[in-house]
Short mmCIF file of C-alpha atoms in Angstrom, two decimals:
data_model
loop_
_atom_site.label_atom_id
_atom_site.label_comp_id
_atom_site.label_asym_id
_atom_site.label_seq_id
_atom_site.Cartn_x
_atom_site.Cartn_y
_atom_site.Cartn_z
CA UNK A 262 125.80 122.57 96.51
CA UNK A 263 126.72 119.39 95.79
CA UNK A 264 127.09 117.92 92.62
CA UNK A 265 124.31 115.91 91.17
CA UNK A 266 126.42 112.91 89.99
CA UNK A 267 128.55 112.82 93.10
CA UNK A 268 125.00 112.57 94.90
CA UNK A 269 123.39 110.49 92.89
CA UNK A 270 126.08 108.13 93.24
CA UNK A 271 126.86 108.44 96.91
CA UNK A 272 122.78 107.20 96.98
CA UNK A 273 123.02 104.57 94.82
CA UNK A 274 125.63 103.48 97.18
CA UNK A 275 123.63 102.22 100.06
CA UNK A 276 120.58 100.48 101.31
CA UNK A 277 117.24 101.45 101.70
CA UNK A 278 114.46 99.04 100.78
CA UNK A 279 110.76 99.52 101.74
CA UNK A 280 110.29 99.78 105.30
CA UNK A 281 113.94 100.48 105.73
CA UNK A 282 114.52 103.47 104.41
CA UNK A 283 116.75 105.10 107.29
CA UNK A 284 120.15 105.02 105.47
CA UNK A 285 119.03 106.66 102.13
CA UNK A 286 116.64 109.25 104.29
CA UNK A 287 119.70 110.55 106.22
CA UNK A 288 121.59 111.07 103.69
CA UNK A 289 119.08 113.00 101.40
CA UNK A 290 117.80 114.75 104.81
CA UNK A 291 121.68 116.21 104.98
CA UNK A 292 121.26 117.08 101.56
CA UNK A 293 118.02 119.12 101.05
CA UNK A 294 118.80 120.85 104.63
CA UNK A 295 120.55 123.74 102.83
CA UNK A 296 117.90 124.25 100.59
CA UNK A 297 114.71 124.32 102.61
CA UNK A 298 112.99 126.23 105.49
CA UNK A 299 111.83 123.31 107.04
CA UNK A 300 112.53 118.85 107.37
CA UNK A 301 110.57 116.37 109.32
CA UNK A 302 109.93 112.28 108.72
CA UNK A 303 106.30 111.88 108.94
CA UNK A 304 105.46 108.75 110.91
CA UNK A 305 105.99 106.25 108.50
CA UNK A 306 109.54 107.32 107.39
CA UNK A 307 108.80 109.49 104.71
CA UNK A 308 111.04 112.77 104.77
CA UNK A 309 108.92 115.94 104.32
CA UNK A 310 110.72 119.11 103.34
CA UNK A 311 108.95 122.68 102.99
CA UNK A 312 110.17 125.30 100.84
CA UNK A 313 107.99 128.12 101.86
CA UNK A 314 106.29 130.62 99.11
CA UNK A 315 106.01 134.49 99.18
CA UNK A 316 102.36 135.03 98.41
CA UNK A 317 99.98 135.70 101.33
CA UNK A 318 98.46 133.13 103.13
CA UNK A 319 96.97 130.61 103.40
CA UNK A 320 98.90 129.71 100.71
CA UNK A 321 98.82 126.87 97.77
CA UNK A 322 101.10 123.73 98.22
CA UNK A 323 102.41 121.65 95.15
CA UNK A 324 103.47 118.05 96.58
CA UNK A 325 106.43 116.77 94.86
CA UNK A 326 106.93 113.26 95.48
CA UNK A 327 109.73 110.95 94.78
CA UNK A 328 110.01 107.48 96.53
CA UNK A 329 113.55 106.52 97.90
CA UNK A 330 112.60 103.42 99.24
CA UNK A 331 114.63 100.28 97.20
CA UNK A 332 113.73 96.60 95.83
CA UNK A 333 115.79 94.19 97.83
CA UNK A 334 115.89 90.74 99.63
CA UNK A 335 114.83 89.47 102.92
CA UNK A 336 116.02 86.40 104.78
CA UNK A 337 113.25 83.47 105.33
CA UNK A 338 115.57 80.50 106.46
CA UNK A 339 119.38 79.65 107.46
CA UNK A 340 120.46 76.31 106.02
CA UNK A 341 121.93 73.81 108.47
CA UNK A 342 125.80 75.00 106.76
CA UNK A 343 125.12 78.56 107.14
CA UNK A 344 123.67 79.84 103.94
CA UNK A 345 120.66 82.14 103.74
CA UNK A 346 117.63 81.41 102.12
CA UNK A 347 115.21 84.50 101.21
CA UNK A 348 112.52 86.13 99.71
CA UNK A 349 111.83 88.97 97.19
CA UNK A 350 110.98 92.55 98.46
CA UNK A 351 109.41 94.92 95.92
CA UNK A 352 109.89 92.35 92.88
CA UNK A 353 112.18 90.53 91.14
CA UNK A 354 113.13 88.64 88.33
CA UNK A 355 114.83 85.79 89.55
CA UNK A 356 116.80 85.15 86.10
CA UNK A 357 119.10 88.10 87.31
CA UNK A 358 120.08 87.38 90.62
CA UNK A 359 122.71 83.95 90.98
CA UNK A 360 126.39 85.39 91.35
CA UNK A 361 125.43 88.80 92.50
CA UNK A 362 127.01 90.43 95.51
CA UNK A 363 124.54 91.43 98.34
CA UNK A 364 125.18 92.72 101.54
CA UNK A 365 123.12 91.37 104.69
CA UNK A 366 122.18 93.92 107.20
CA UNK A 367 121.84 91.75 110.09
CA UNK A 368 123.45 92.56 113.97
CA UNK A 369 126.15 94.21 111.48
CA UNK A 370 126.24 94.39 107.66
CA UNK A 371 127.73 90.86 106.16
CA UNK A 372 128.52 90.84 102.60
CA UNK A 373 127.93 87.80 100.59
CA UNK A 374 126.86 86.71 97.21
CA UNK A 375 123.97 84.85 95.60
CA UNK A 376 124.70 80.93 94.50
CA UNK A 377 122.65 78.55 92.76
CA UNK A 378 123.19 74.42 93.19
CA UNK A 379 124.33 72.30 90.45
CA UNK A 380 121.63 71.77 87.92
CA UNK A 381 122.53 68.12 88.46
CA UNK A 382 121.19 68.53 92.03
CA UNK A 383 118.02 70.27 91.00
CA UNK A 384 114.53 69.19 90.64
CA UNK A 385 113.59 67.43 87.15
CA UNK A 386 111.41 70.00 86.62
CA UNK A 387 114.39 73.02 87.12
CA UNK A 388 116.61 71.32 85.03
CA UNK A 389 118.64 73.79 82.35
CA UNK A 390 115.74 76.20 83.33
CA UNK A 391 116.50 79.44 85.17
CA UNK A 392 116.76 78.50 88.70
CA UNK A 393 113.59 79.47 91.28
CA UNK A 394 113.99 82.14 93.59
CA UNK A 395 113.26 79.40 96.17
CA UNK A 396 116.66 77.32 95.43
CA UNK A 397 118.80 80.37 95.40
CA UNK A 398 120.90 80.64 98.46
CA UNK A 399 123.82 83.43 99.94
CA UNK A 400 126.89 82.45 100.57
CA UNK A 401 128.55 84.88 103.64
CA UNK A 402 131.70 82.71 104.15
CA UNK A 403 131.50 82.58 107.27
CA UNK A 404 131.00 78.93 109.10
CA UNK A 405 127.12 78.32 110.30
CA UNK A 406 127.54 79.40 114.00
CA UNK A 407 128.44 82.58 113.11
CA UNK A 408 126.03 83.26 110.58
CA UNK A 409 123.32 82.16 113.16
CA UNK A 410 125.15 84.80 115.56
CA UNK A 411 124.67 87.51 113.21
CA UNK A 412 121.70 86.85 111.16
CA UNK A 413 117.89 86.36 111.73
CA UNK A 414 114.88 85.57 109.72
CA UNK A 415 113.63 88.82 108.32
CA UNK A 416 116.96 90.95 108.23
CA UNK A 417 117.02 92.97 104.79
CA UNK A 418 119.41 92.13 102.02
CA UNK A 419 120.17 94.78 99.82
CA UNK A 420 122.55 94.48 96.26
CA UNK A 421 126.24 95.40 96.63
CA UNK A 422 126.67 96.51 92.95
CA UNK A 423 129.52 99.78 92.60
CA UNK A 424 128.04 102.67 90.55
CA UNK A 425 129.71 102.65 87.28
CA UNK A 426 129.65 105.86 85.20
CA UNK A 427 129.17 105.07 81.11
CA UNK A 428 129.51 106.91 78.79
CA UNK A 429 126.87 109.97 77.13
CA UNK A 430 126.45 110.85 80.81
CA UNK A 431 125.12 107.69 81.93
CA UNK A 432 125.05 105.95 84.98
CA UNK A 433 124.34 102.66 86.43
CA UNK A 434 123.89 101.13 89.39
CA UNK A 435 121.02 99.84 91.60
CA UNK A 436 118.37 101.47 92.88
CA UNK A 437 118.13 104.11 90.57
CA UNK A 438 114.69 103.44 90.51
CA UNK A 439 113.97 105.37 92.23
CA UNK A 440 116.64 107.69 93.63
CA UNK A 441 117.05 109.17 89.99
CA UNK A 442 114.12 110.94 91.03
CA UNK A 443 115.17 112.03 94.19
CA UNK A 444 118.05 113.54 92.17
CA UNK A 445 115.83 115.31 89.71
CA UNK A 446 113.91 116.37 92.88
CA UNK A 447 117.49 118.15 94.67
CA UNK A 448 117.82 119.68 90.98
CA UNK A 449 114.64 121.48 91.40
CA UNK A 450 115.06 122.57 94.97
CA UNK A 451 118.63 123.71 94.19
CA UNK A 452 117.30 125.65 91.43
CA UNK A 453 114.80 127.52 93.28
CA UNK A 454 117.14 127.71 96.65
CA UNK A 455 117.53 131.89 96.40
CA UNK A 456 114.39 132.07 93.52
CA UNK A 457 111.27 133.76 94.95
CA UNK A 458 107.87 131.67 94.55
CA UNK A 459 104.37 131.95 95.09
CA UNK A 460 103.27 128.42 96.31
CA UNK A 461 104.52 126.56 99.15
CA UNK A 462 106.59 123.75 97.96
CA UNK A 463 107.24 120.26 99.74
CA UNK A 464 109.82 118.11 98.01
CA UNK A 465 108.63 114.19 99.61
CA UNK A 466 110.86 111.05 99.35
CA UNK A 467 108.25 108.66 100.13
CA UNK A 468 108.64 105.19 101.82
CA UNK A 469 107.37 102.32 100.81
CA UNK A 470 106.15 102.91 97.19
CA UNK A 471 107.63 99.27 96.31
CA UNK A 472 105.53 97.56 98.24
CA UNK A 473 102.45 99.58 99.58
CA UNK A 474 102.51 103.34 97.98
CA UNK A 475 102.04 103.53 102.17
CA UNK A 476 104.26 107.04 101.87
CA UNK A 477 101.93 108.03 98.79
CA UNK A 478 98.88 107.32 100.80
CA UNK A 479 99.83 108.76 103.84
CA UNK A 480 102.16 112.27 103.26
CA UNK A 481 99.36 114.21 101.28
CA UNK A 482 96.85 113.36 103.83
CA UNK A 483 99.13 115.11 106.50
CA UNK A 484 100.30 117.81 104.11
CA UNK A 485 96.78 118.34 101.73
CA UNK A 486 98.86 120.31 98.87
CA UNK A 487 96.63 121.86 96.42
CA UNK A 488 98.23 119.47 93.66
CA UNK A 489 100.69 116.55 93.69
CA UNK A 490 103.30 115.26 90.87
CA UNK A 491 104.54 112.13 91.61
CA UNK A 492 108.50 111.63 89.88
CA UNK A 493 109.43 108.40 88.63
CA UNK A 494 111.40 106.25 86.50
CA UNK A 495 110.02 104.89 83.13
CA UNK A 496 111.16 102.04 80.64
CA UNK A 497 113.35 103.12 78.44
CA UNK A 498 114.58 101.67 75.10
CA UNK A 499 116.95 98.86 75.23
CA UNK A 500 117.07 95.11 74.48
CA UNK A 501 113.44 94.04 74.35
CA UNK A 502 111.71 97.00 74.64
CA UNK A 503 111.77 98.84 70.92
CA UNK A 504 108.55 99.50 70.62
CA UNK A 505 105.91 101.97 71.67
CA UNK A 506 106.16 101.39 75.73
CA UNK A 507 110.32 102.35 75.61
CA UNK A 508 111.20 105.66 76.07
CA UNK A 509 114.77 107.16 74.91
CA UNK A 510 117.38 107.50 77.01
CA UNK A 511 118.94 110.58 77.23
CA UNK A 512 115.88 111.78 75.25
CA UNK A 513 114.30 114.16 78.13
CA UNK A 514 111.45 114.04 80.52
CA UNK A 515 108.34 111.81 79.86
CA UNK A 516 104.99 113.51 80.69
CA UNK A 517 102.50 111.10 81.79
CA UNK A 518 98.86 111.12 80.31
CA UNK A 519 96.49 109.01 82.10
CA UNK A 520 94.14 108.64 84.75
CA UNK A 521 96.45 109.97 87.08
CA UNK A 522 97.24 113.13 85.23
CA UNK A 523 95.23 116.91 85.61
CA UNK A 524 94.36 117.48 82.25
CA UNK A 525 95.34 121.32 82.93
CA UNK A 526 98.48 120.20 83.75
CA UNK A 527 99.56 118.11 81.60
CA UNK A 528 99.08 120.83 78.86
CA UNK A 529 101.14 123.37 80.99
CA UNK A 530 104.36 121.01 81.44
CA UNK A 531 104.01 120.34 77.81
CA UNK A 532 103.91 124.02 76.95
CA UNK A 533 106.50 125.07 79.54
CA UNK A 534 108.98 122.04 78.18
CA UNK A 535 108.52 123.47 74.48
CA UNK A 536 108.62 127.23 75.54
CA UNK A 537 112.24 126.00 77.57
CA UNK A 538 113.24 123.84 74.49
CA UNK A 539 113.35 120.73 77.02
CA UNK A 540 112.74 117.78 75.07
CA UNK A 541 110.17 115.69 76.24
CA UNK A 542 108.07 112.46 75.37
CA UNK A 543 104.47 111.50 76.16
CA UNK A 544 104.00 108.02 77.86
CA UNK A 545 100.19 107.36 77.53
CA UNK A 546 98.80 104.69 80.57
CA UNK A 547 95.24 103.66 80.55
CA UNK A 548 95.13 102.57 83.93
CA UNK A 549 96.79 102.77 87.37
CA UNK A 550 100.27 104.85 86.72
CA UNK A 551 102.18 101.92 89.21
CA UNK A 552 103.65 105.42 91.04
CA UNK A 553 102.70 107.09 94.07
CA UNK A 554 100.50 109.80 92.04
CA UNK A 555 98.00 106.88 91.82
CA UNK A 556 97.78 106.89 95.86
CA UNK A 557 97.62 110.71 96.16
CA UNK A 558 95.00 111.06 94.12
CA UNK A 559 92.55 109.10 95.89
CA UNK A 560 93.86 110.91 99.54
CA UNK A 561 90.86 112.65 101.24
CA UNK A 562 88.26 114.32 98.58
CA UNK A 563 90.88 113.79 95.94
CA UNK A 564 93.94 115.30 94.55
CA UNK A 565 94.86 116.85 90.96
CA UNK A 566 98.15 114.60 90.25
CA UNK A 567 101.16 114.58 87.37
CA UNK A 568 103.64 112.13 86.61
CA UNK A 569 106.81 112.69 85.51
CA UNK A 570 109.09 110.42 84.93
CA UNK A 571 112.85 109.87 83.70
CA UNK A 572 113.69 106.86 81.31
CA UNK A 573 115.84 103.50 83.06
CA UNK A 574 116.72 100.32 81.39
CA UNK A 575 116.73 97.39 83.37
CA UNK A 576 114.26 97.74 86.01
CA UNK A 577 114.62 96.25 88.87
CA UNK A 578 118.04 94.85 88.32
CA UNK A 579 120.84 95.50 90.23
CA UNK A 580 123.01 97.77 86.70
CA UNK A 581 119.93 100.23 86.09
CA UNK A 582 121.00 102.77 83.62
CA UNK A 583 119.89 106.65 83.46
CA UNK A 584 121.07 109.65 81.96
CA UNK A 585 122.14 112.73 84.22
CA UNK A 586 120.66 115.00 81.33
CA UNK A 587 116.88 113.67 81.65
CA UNK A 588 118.02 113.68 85.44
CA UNK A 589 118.74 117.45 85.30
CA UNK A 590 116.04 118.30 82.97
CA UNK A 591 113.21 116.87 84.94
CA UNK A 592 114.62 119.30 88.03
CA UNK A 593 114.64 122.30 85.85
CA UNK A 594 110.98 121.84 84.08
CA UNK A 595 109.74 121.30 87.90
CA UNK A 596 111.48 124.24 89.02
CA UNK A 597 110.53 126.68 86.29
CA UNK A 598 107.11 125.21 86.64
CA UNK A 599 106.90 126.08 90.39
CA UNK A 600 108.23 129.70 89.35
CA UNK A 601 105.33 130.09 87.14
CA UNK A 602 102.67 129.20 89.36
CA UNK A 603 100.21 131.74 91.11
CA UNK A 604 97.49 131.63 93.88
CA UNK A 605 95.14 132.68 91.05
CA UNK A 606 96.08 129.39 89.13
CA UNK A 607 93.94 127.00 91.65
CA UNK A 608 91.06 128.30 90.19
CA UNK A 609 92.31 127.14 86.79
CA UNK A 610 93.57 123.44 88.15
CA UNK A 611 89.70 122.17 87.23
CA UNK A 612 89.11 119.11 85.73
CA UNK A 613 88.09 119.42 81.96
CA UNK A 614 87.07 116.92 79.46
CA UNK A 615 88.05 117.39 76.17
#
């Protein structure tokens, strides 16, 4: 089996924004191979992978979802010199993004990075402001004609950051959010790869979460598990974000309660975590989790749904941080979870007010 970190990394390490997903998919399709009965990409480029159960069937099915589609750029315009104009895919904070490196994936991949003009040269109203998304431009190097050769308007752009390992088991890089989760997801499958289960389990890495939940929508409606826990990344603590709504890094997994969390559950992960000594926080959302348990839920007559989710500082930049710990102790509460479920336990998956 591979090492977490070293795949984690090697992810971290390439493309994959929504709609694009091919290079991440291929790599976590060679991945989870070993550790499944079955793989297949559902139509719209989510990987599906089935870990069969023991018990007889028709048996139940817990969906474990965990998008590996990235935030990202898209070309809109080439300047008459050559440089690329673009757009925002999955959202960004414009502050972050003059003097990064990108890579364009155009007829072949063109690295370049992100420059901003002069303020002398920008609009009154931009002046010693942080600079619109709209007068940001990427420089390839290359003169105009051959940028024109190679590039077209609507070709992805994807960050060019290196992983860089910190220390207290941290690492950053981009799109962590969400391949983190697709980590903690290999965890769980590697721990159960020679355990013996009841339930039929399908480990998901859904497309398109960033921009449509489209793989949340659509892989439960082809699967219809019995119940569905979407893994995520959370805020964690860090500049700007002391209060209530961060979670600690490095301080475990954070159990969802919400809308978009079984009741029944909830209070099992919570007991299993304590039972397991996992530590573990509670993030509490009133509405709409913003994952892809809030489109399985809705899929057909409705799915029970959990979130899990793994603390990250600076969403949606390209030098996301997460701990390997919470990494590998999401994957081991999933797993043991997964151990512990029978086919009697549908009956107890009812929705209860308390």
């Amino acid at each position: 089996m591979t090492d977490i970190k070293d795949f984690l990394k090697e992810l971290i390490s390439l493309p994959g924004l929504s709609g694009y997903e091919a290079p991440a998919r291929e790599v976590i399709s060679r991945e989870w191979q070993t550790l499944v009965d079955e793989l297949s990409v559902s139509p719209l480029g989510s990987l599906h992978a089935l870990k069969r159960g023991s018990s007889p069937e028709p048996r139940p099915r817990i969906l474990l979802a965990a998008h590996m589609d990235a935030i990202g750029m898209m070309v809109t315009r080439i300047t008459p010199e050559g440089f690329l104009g673009f757009t925002e895919v999955g959202g960004l904070d414009p502050r972050i993004l003059p003097a990064q490196p990108v890579r364009v994936y155009g007829k072949e991949p063109l690295r370049g990075v992100i420059v901003q003009p002069s303020d002398r040269l920008l609009p009154p109203s931009q002046k010693g402001k942080p600079v619109e998304m709209k007068h940001l431009l990427i420089d390839t190097g290359l003169p105009a004609e051959e940028v024109r050769r190679l590039v077209k308007v609507g070709d992805p752009i994807a960050f060019d950051t290196e992983p860089l390992e910190l220390p207290e088991d941290l690492i950053c890089g981009h799109t962590l959010d969400n391949r983190a989760s697709v980590a903690a997801l290999t965890v769980c499958l590697q721990t159960l790869q020679r355990a013996v289960h009841d339930w039929d389990v399908y480990a998901v890495a859904t497309a398109q979460e960033e921009e449509t939940l489209g793989g949340g929508f659509t892989s439960p409606f082809e699967i219809r598990p019995t119940l569905a826990i979407a893994i995520d990344v959370t805020f964690a603590k860090g500049p700007g974000v002391n209060d209530y709504r961060g979670k600690t890094l490095g301080g475990g997994v954070v159990l969802g309660w919400g809308p978009q969390s079984h009741p029944r559950v909830f209070d099992d992960l919570k007991a299993l975590a304590e039972r397991l000594d996992i530590p573990f926080e509670i993030e509490v959302y009133p509405r709409a989790s913003g994952t892809d348990a809030y489109a399985m839920q809705i899929v057909a007559e409705g799915i029970p749904t959990m979130v899990v989710s793994i603390p990250l500082r600076y969403m949606h930049t390209p030098v996301e941080v997460v701990s390997l710990s919470d990494i590998r102790r999401v994957g081991r509460l999933l797993a043991e979870y997964i151990l512990r479920l029978t086919p009697e336990d549908v009956k107890k998956i009812q929705w209860e007010e308390a």
